[in-house]
Amino acid sequence: AREQITVSICDLQGSVIVRETERRLFETCREQLDTIAELHKSVLSNVPPSAIMVSAAATATGFFLESGQKLISRVDPLGWSKVNLRDWLQELTGVEVIIENDARVVAADILDTSPYLDFLVVFLDYGIGGAIVQNGQIVRGKHGNAGAIGRLFPHDSARPTSQSLRAELGVDDWRFWRSSSQLSSKQSQALEAWFDSASYRFNYALTAALALLDFEAVYICSQIPEEYLQELTKRIHIEPLGANIPLKEGAMVD
């Protein structure tokens, strides 16, 4: 991601053996690739010599230029357009690599326990990611970019992202956030303004998405504290199709 790169090694049951993370605001593709290589070398030094790596997967923000291979990040679009990330990672790791959009990874996790078969996932991080699940299957599309819900939100400073909320509250990292009891009067006002703006934009974007995808539920996921995500969802009201069409005198579609 733009502010964080994590490299983990897990066993075949998915339990993490070793994990290392580098947190800073990355500016170039080269800087991110070098960091991945450094972290990869470091985590390998912490596993048993007898361990054998059998496969690798990468999750990333951005959109695919070539499905599963080239991914464009806002960190450095031109730089990333010149890199076949899948090939680069396979050369680094020496095993087959799968690359997936981060929001789809979240959707795959939700799919295991969701009571719904048709839903939309919105992932708020530095930007706004999305994933579509229809009839219990994740939709990828021709170029691997299906579900780019972020395109329905204006690209300005008021975009409802985890980063924009942190900026409003003056929070560098959610890991160090405890509760709303920390809020000053100024922060409380900023938070309320963010909720108003975010819910307005979500209402518009999700009502438009409903007309195209006919989903039955929306999951909004983020590192934003749960209490704030819950408050945001309370303020989102999606207009059903035909809500403004009277079916009989004095009645509207519900």
mmCIF file of C-alpha atoms in Angstrom:
data_model
loop_
_atom_site.group_PDB
_atom_site.id
_atom_site.type_symbol
_atom_site.label_atom_id
_atom_site.label_comp_id
_atom_site.label_asym_id
_atom_site.label_seq_id
_atom_site.Cartn_x
_atom_site.Cartn_y
_atom_site.Cartn_z
ATOM 1 C CA ALA A 1 0.000 0.000 0.000
ATOM 2 C CA ARG A 2 1.027 3.620 -0.224
ATOM 3 C CA GLU A 3 1.931 3.842 3.464
ATOM 4 C CA GLN A 4 2.809 0.258 4.328
ATOM 5 C CA ILE A 5 4.453 -2.885 2.986
ATOM 6 C CA THR A 6 4.218 -6.177 4.865
ATOM 7 C CA VAL A 7 5.914 -9.469 4.036
ATOM 8 C CA SER A 8 4.806 -12.617 5.851
ATOM 9 C CA ILE A 9 5.712 -16.286 5.749
ATOM 10 C CA CYS A 10 2.984 -18.730 6.782
ATOM 11 C CA ASP A 11 2.709 -22.477 7.153
ATOM 12 C CA LEU A 12 0.262 -24.549 5.102
ATOM 13 C CA GLN A 13 -2.487 -23.957 7.691
ATOM 14 C CA GLY A 14 -2.124 -20.197 7.271
ATOM 15 C CA SER A 15 -0.471 -19.526 10.645
ATOM 16 C CA VAL A 16 2.099 -16.727 10.449
ATOM 17 C CA ILE A 17 5.663 -17.895 11.135
ATOM 18 C CA VAL A 18 7.309 -14.520 10.695
ATOM 19 C CA ARG A 19 6.086 -11.091 9.585
ATOM 20 C CA GLU A 20 7.847 -7.785 9.033
ATOM 21 C CA THR A 21 6.358 -4.412 8.109
ATOM 22 C CA GLU A 22 7.810 -1.154 6.817
ATOM 23 C CA ARG A 23 5.641 1.920 7.432
ATOM 24 C CA ARG A 24 6.312 5.210 5.675
ATOM 25 C CA LEU A 25 4.888 7.243 2.807
ATOM 26 C CA PHE A 26 6.349 5.643 -0.312
ATOM 27 C CA GLU A 27 6.943 7.909 -3.306
ATOM 28 C CA THR A 28 8.214 5.666 -6.104
ATOM 29 C CA CYS A 29 7.764 2.184 -7.525
ATOM 30 C CA ARG A 30 11.490 1.523 -7.160
ATOM 31 C CA GLU A 31 11.341 2.403 -3.476
ATOM 32 C CA GLN A 32 8.484 -0.044 -2.931
ATOM 33 C CA LEU A 33 10.152 -2.870 -4.859
ATOM 34 C CA ASP A 34 13.433 -2.392 -2.961
ATOM 35 C CA THR A 35 11.524 -2.497 0.332
ATOM 36 C CA ILE A 36 9.755 -5.731 -0.667
ATOM 37 C CA ALA A 37 13.115 -7.298 -1.538
ATOM 38 C CA GLU A 38 14.678 -6.196 1.763
ATOM 39 C CA LEU A 39 11.760 -7.480 3.842
ATOM 40 C CA HIS A 40 11.705 -10.747 1.899
ATOM 41 C CA LYS A 41 15.385 -11.319 2.614
ATOM 42 C CA SER A 42 14.870 -10.469 6.283
ATOM 43 C CA VAL A 43 11.910 -12.808 6.867
ATOM 44 C CA LEU A 44 13.696 -15.688 5.110
ATOM 45 C CA SER A 45 16.535 -15.363 7.608
ATOM 46 C CA ASN A 46 14.052 -16.123 10.397
ATOM 47 C CA VAL A 47 12.642 -19.444 9.169
ATOM 48 C CA PRO A 48 14.087 -22.914 9.724
ATOM 49 C CA PRO A 49 16.718 -23.960 7.136
ATOM 50 C CA SER A 50 14.623 -27.044 6.336
ATOM 51 C CA ALA A 51 11.575 -24.941 5.360
ATOM 52 C CA ILE A 52 10.492 -25.085 1.707
ATOM 53 C CA MET A 53 8.539 -22.277 0.070
ATOM 54 C CA VAL A 54 5.783 -23.681 -2.140
ATOM 55 C CA SER A 55 3.809 -20.656 -3.299
ATOM 56 C CA ALA A 56 3.401 -16.907 -2.839
ATOM 57 C CA ALA A 57 0.624 -14.345 -3.061
ATOM 58 C CA ALA A 58 0.618 -10.568 -3.159
ATOM 59 C CA THR A 59 -2.213 -8.191 -2.323
ATOM 60 C CA ALA A 60 -1.994 -4.640 -3.576
ATOM 61 C CA THR A 61 -3.899 -1.400 -3.960
ATOM 62 C CA GLY A 62 -4.484 0.077 -7.402
ATOM 63 C CA PHE A 63 -5.865 -1.368 -10.626
ATOM 64 C CA PHE A 64 -4.644 -3.967 -13.104
ATOM 65 C CA LEU A 65 -3.132 -2.987 -16.426
ATOM 66 C CA GLU A 66 -2.847 -6.703 -17.183
ATOM 67 C CA SER A 67 -4.979 -9.003 -15.047
ATOM 68 C CA GLY A 68 -2.896 -10.753 -12.409
ATOM 69 C CA GLN A 69 0.377 -9.334 -13.731
ATOM 70 C CA LYS A 70 0.741 -5.559 -14.085
ATOM 71 C CA LEU A 71 -0.815 -3.385 -11.429
ATOM 72 C CA ILE A 72 -0.885 0.421 -11.418
ATOM 73 C CA SER A 73 -0.506 2.236 -8.105
ATOM 74 C CA ARG A 74 -1.127 5.930 -7.486
ATOM 75 C CA VAL A 75 2.231 6.014 -5.729
ATOM 76 C CA ASP A 76 4.013 6.028 -9.103
ATOM 77 C CA PRO A 77 1.723 5.176 -12.052
ATOM 78 C CA LEU A 78 4.395 5.520 -14.733
ATOM 79 C CA GLY A 79 6.939 3.502 -12.787
ATOM 80 C CA TRP A 80 4.500 0.686 -12.035
ATOM 81 C CA SER A 81 3.309 0.551 -15.662
ATOM 82 C CA LYS A 82 6.786 -0.642 -16.628
ATOM 83 C CA VAL A 83 6.890 -3.496 -14.108
ATOM 84 C CA ASN A 84 5.381 -6.946 -14.515
ATOM 85 C CA LEU A 85 4.872 -7.445 -10.789
ATOM 86 C CA ARG A 86 4.045 -11.140 -11.074
ATOM 87 C CA ASP A 87 7.241 -11.923 -12.995
ATOM 88 C CA TRP A 88 9.310 -9.773 -10.636
ATOM 89 C CA LEU A 89 7.910 -11.513 -7.550
ATOM 90 C CA GLN A 90 8.375 -14.968 -9.073
ATOM 91 C CA GLU A 91 12.030 -14.194 -9.744
ATOM 92 C CA LEU A 92 12.405 -12.882 -6.177
ATOM 93 C CA THR A 93 10.710 -15.829 -4.470
ATOM 94 C CA GLY A 94 11.466 -18.669 -6.870
ATOM 95 C CA VAL A 95 7.855 -19.942 -6.749
ATOM 96 C CA GLU A 96 4.555 -19.355 -8.510
ATOM 97 C CA VAL A 97 2.904 -16.073 -7.472
ATOM 98 C CA ILE A 98 -0.726 -14.953 -7.468
ATOM 99 C CA ILE A 99 -1.516 -11.226 -7.372
ATOM 100 C CA GLU A 100 -4.874 -9.974 -6.141
ATOM 101 C CA ASN A 101 -6.501 -6.625 -5.465
ATOM 102 C CA ASP A 102 -6.662 -5.929 -1.720
ATOM 103 C CA ALA A 103 -10.432 -5.368 -1.660
ATOM 104 C CA ARG A 104 -10.999 -8.789 -3.253
ATOM 105 C CA VAL A 105 -8.908 -10.415 -0.567
ATOM 106 C CA VAL A 106 -11.198 -8.800 2.014
ATOM 107 C CA ALA A 107 -14.232 -10.015 0.040
ATOM 108 C CA ALA A 108 -12.886 -13.577 -0.056
ATOM 109 C CA ASP A 109 -12.506 -13.512 3.723
ATOM 110 C CA ILE A 110 -16.047 -12.192 4.202
ATOM 111 C CA LEU A 111 -17.458 -14.790 1.795
ATOM 112 C CA ASP A 112 -16.587 -17.577 4.230
ATOM 113 C CA THR A 113 -19.105 -16.340 6.815
ATOM 114 C CA SER A 114 -21.502 -14.025 4.959
ATOM 115 C CA PRO A 115 -25.185 -15.051 4.848
ATOM 116 C CA TYR A 116 -25.428 -13.225 1.510
ATOM 117 C CA LEU A 117 -24.519 -14.452 -1.959
ATOM 118 C CA ASP A 118 -24.707 -11.052 -3.697
ATOM 119 C CA PHE A 119 -22.863 -8.238 -1.993
ATOM 120 C CA LEU A 120 -20.483 -5.348 -2.450
ATOM 121 C CA VAL A 121 -17.316 -4.723 -0.433
ATOM 122 C CA VAL A 122 -15.981 -1.200 -0.048
ATOM 123 C CA PHE A 123 -12.458 -1.001 1.355
ATOM 124 C CA LEU A 124 -11.368 2.363 2.777
ATOM 125 C CA ASP A 125 -7.620 2.799 3.002
ATOM 126 C CA TYR A 126 -5.488 5.502 1.381
ATOM 127 C CA GLY A 127 -8.047 5.322 -1.407
ATOM 128 C CA ILE A 128 -11.385 3.571 -1.955
ATOM 129 C CA GLY A 129 -11.270 -0.011 -3.163
ATOM 130 C CA GLY A 130 -14.128 -2.318 -4.023
ATOM 131 C CA ALA A 131 -15.083 -5.888 -4.816
ATOM 132 C CA ILE A 132 -18.230 -7.540 -6.159
ATOM 133 C CA VAL A 133 -19.602 -10.920 -5.131
ATOM 134 C CA GLN A 134 -22.436 -12.326 -7.251
ATOM 135 C CA ASN A 135 -24.078 -15.691 -6.598
ATOM 136 C CA GLY A 136 -21.310 -16.518 -4.139
ATOM 137 C CA GLN A 137 -18.500 -15.842 -6.637
ATOM 138 C CA ILE A 138 -16.014 -12.964 -6.733
ATOM 139 C CA VAL A 139 -16.340 -11.028 -10.004
ATOM 140 C CA ARG A 140 -13.047 -10.029 -11.628
ATOM 141 C CA GLY A 141 -13.973 -8.797 -15.102
ATOM 142 C CA LYS A 142 -11.977 -8.840 -18.327
ATOM 143 C CA HIS A 143 -8.981 -6.883 -16.985
ATOM 144 C CA GLY A 144 -9.334 -7.856 -13.330
ATOM 145 C CA ASN A 145 -10.772 -4.488 -12.305
ATOM 146 C CA ALA A 146 -14.444 -5.263 -11.642
ATOM 147 C CA GLY A 147 -15.684 -3.612 -8.467
ATOM 148 C CA ALA A 148 -13.734 -0.352 -8.744
ATOM 149 C CA ILE A 149 -16.349 1.446 -6.663
ATOM 150 C CA GLY A 150 -13.876 4.254 -5.939
ATOM 151 C CA ARG A 151 -14.545 5.648 -9.408
ATOM 152 C CA LEU A 152 -18.036 6.647 -8.198
ATOM 153 C CA PHE A 153 -16.519 9.020 -5.627
ATOM 154 C CA PRO A 154 -15.094 12.412 -6.695
ATOM 155 C CA HIS A 155 -11.299 12.599 -6.559
ATOM 156 C CA ASP A 156 -10.853 15.493 -4.155
ATOM 157 C CA SER A 157 -9.726 16.164 -0.590
ATOM 158 C CA ALA A 158 -13.165 15.192 0.764
ATOM 159 C CA ARG A 159 -12.999 11.563 -0.435
ATOM 160 C CA PRO A 160 -14.163 9.352 2.470
ATOM 161 C CA THR A 161 -10.998 7.355 3.095
ATOM 162 C CA SER A 162 -9.128 6.171 6.140
ATOM 163 C CA GLN A 163 -6.387 8.622 5.266
ATOM 164 C CA SER A 164 -8.750 11.597 4.984
ATOM 165 C CA LEU A 165 -10.287 10.834 8.399
ATOM 166 C CA ARG A 166 -6.864 10.524 9.991
ATOM 167 C CA ALA A 167 -5.938 13.867 8.462
ATOM 168 C CA GLU A 168 -9.089 15.490 9.879
ATOM 169 C CA LEU A 169 -8.381 14.121 13.365
ATOM 170 C CA GLY A 170 -4.612 14.608 13.217
ATOM 171 C CA VAL A 171 -3.957 10.881 13.723
ATOM 172 C CA ASP A 172 -0.760 9.422 12.251
ATOM 173 C CA ASP A 173 -1.616 5.757 12.787
ATOM 174 C CA TRP A 174 -4.834 4.036 13.900
ATOM 175 C CA ARG A 175 -2.733 1.563 15.904
ATOM 176 C CA PHE A 176 -2.236 4.260 18.521
ATOM 177 C CA TRP A 177 -5.875 5.357 18.634
ATOM 178 C CA ARG A 178 -7.822 4.351 21.710
ATOM 179 C CA SER A 179 -11.351 5.793 21.769
ATOM 180 C CA SER A 180 -13.541 8.810 21.139
ATOM 181 C CA SER A 181 -12.807 9.977 24.670
ATOM 182 C CA GLN A 182 -9.533 11.316 23.240
ATOM 183 C CA LEU A 183 -11.337 13.787 20.984
ATOM 184 C CA SER A 184 -10.978 17.490 21.567
ATOM 185 C CA SER A 185 -13.849 19.828 20.753
ATOM 186 C CA LYS A 186 -12.165 20.719 17.456
ATOM 187 C CA GLN A 187 -11.675 17.050 16.571
ATOM 188 C CA SER A 188 -15.320 16.280 17.386
ATOM 189 C CA GLN A 189 -16.438 18.998 14.987
ATOM 190 C CA ALA A 190 -14.068 17.692 12.307
ATOM 191 C CA LEU A 191 -15.363 14.153 12.824
ATOM 192 C CA GLU A 192 -18.988 15.251 12.483
ATOM 193 C CA ALA A 193 -18.184 17.149 9.285
ATOM 194 C CA TRP A 194 -16.405 14.064 7.902
ATOM 195 C CA PHE A 195 -19.435 11.870 8.669
ATOM 196 C CA ASP A 196 -21.780 14.313 6.920
ATOM 197 C CA SER A 197 -19.600 14.509 3.811
ATOM 198 C CA ALA A 198 -18.807 10.781 3.745
ATOM 199 C CA SER A 199 -22.411 9.645 4.136
ATOM 200 C CA TYR A 200 -23.562 12.040 1.390
ATOM 201 C CA ARG A 201 -21.004 10.618 -1.017
ATOM 202 C CA PHE A 202 -21.720 7.036 -0.037
ATOM 203 C CA ASN A 203 -25.445 7.544 -0.549
ATOM 204 C CA TYR A 204 -24.855 8.767 -4.086
ATOM 205 C CA ALA A 205 -22.229 6.141 -5.010
ATOM 206 C CA LEU A 206 -24.034 3.125 -3.576
ATOM 207 C CA THR A 207 -27.406 4.124 -5.047
ATOM 208 C CA ALA A 208 -25.689 4.277 -8.448
ATOM 209 C CA ALA A 209 -23.959 0.936 -7.833
ATOM 210 C CA LEU A 210 -27.239 -0.715 -6.810
ATOM 211 C CA ALA A 211 -28.746 0.127 -10.190
ATOM 212 C CA LEU A 212 -25.904 -1.782 -11.862
ATOM 213 C CA LEU A 213 -25.205 -4.654 -9.473
ATOM 214 C CA ASP A 214 -28.472 -5.338 -7.623
ATOM 215 C CA PHE A 215 -26.649 -6.374 -4.439
ATOM 216 C CA GLU A 216 -28.355 -7.349 -1.173
ATOM 217 C CA ALA A 217 -25.718 -6.076 1.251
ATOM 218 C CA VAL A 218 -22.704 -3.785 1.474
ATOM 219 C CA TYR A 219 -19.681 -4.377 3.701
ATOM 220 C CA ILE A 220 -17.611 -1.285 4.517
ATOM 221 C CA CYS A 221 -14.173 -2.368 5.726
ATOM 222 C CA SER A 222 -11.198 -0.389 6.944
ATOM 223 C CA GLN A 223 -8.651 0.095 9.702
ATOM 224 C CA ILE A 224 -10.855 3.003 10.782
ATOM 225 C CA PRO A 225 -12.027 2.276 14.368
ATOM 226 C CA GLU A 226 -15.159 0.146 14.456
ATOM 227 C CA GLU A 227 -17.192 2.752 16.334
ATOM 228 C CA TYR A 228 -16.656 5.217 13.478
ATOM 229 C CA LEU A 229 -17.483 2.650 10.789
ATOM 230 C CA GLN A 230 -20.700 1.819 12.625
ATOM 231 C CA GLU A 231 -21.637 5.486 12.846
ATOM 232 C CA LEU A 232 -20.931 5.921 9.143
ATOM 233 C CA THR A 233 -23.142 2.968 8.185
ATOM 234 C CA LYS A 234 -26.001 4.353 10.288
ATOM 235 C CA ARG A 235 -25.967 7.467 8.114
ATOM 236 C CA ILE A 236 -25.954 5.673 4.771
ATOM 237 C CA HIS A 237 -29.360 5.297 3.129
ATOM 238 C CA ILE A 238 -29.452 3.611 -0.285
ATOM 239 C CA GLU A 239 -32.476 4.387 -2.429
ATOM 240 C CA PRO A 240 -33.978 1.158 -3.813
ATOM 241 C CA LEU A 241 -34.833 0.947 -7.502
ATOM 242 C CA GLY A 242 -38.165 2.584 -8.224
ATOM 243 C CA ALA A 243 -38.284 4.355 -4.855
ATOM 244 C CA ASN A 244 -39.798 7.413 -6.511
ATOM 245 C CA ILE A 245 -42.364 5.543 -8.613
ATOM 246 C CA PRO A 246 -45.893 5.244 -7.161
ATOM 247 C CA LEU A 247 -47.362 1.777 -7.643
ATOM 248 C CA LYS A 248 -50.713 2.826 -6.301
ATOM 249 C CA GLU A 249 -52.220 5.975 -4.923
ATOM 250 C CA GLY A 250 -50.253 7.200 -1.960
ATOM 251 C CA ALA A 251 -47.688 4.362 -2.104
ATOM 252 C CA MET A 252 -44.107 4.151 -3.248
ATOM 253 C CA VAL A 253 -41.841 1.175 -3.920
ATOM 254 C CA ASP A 254 -40.193 0.135 -0.663
#
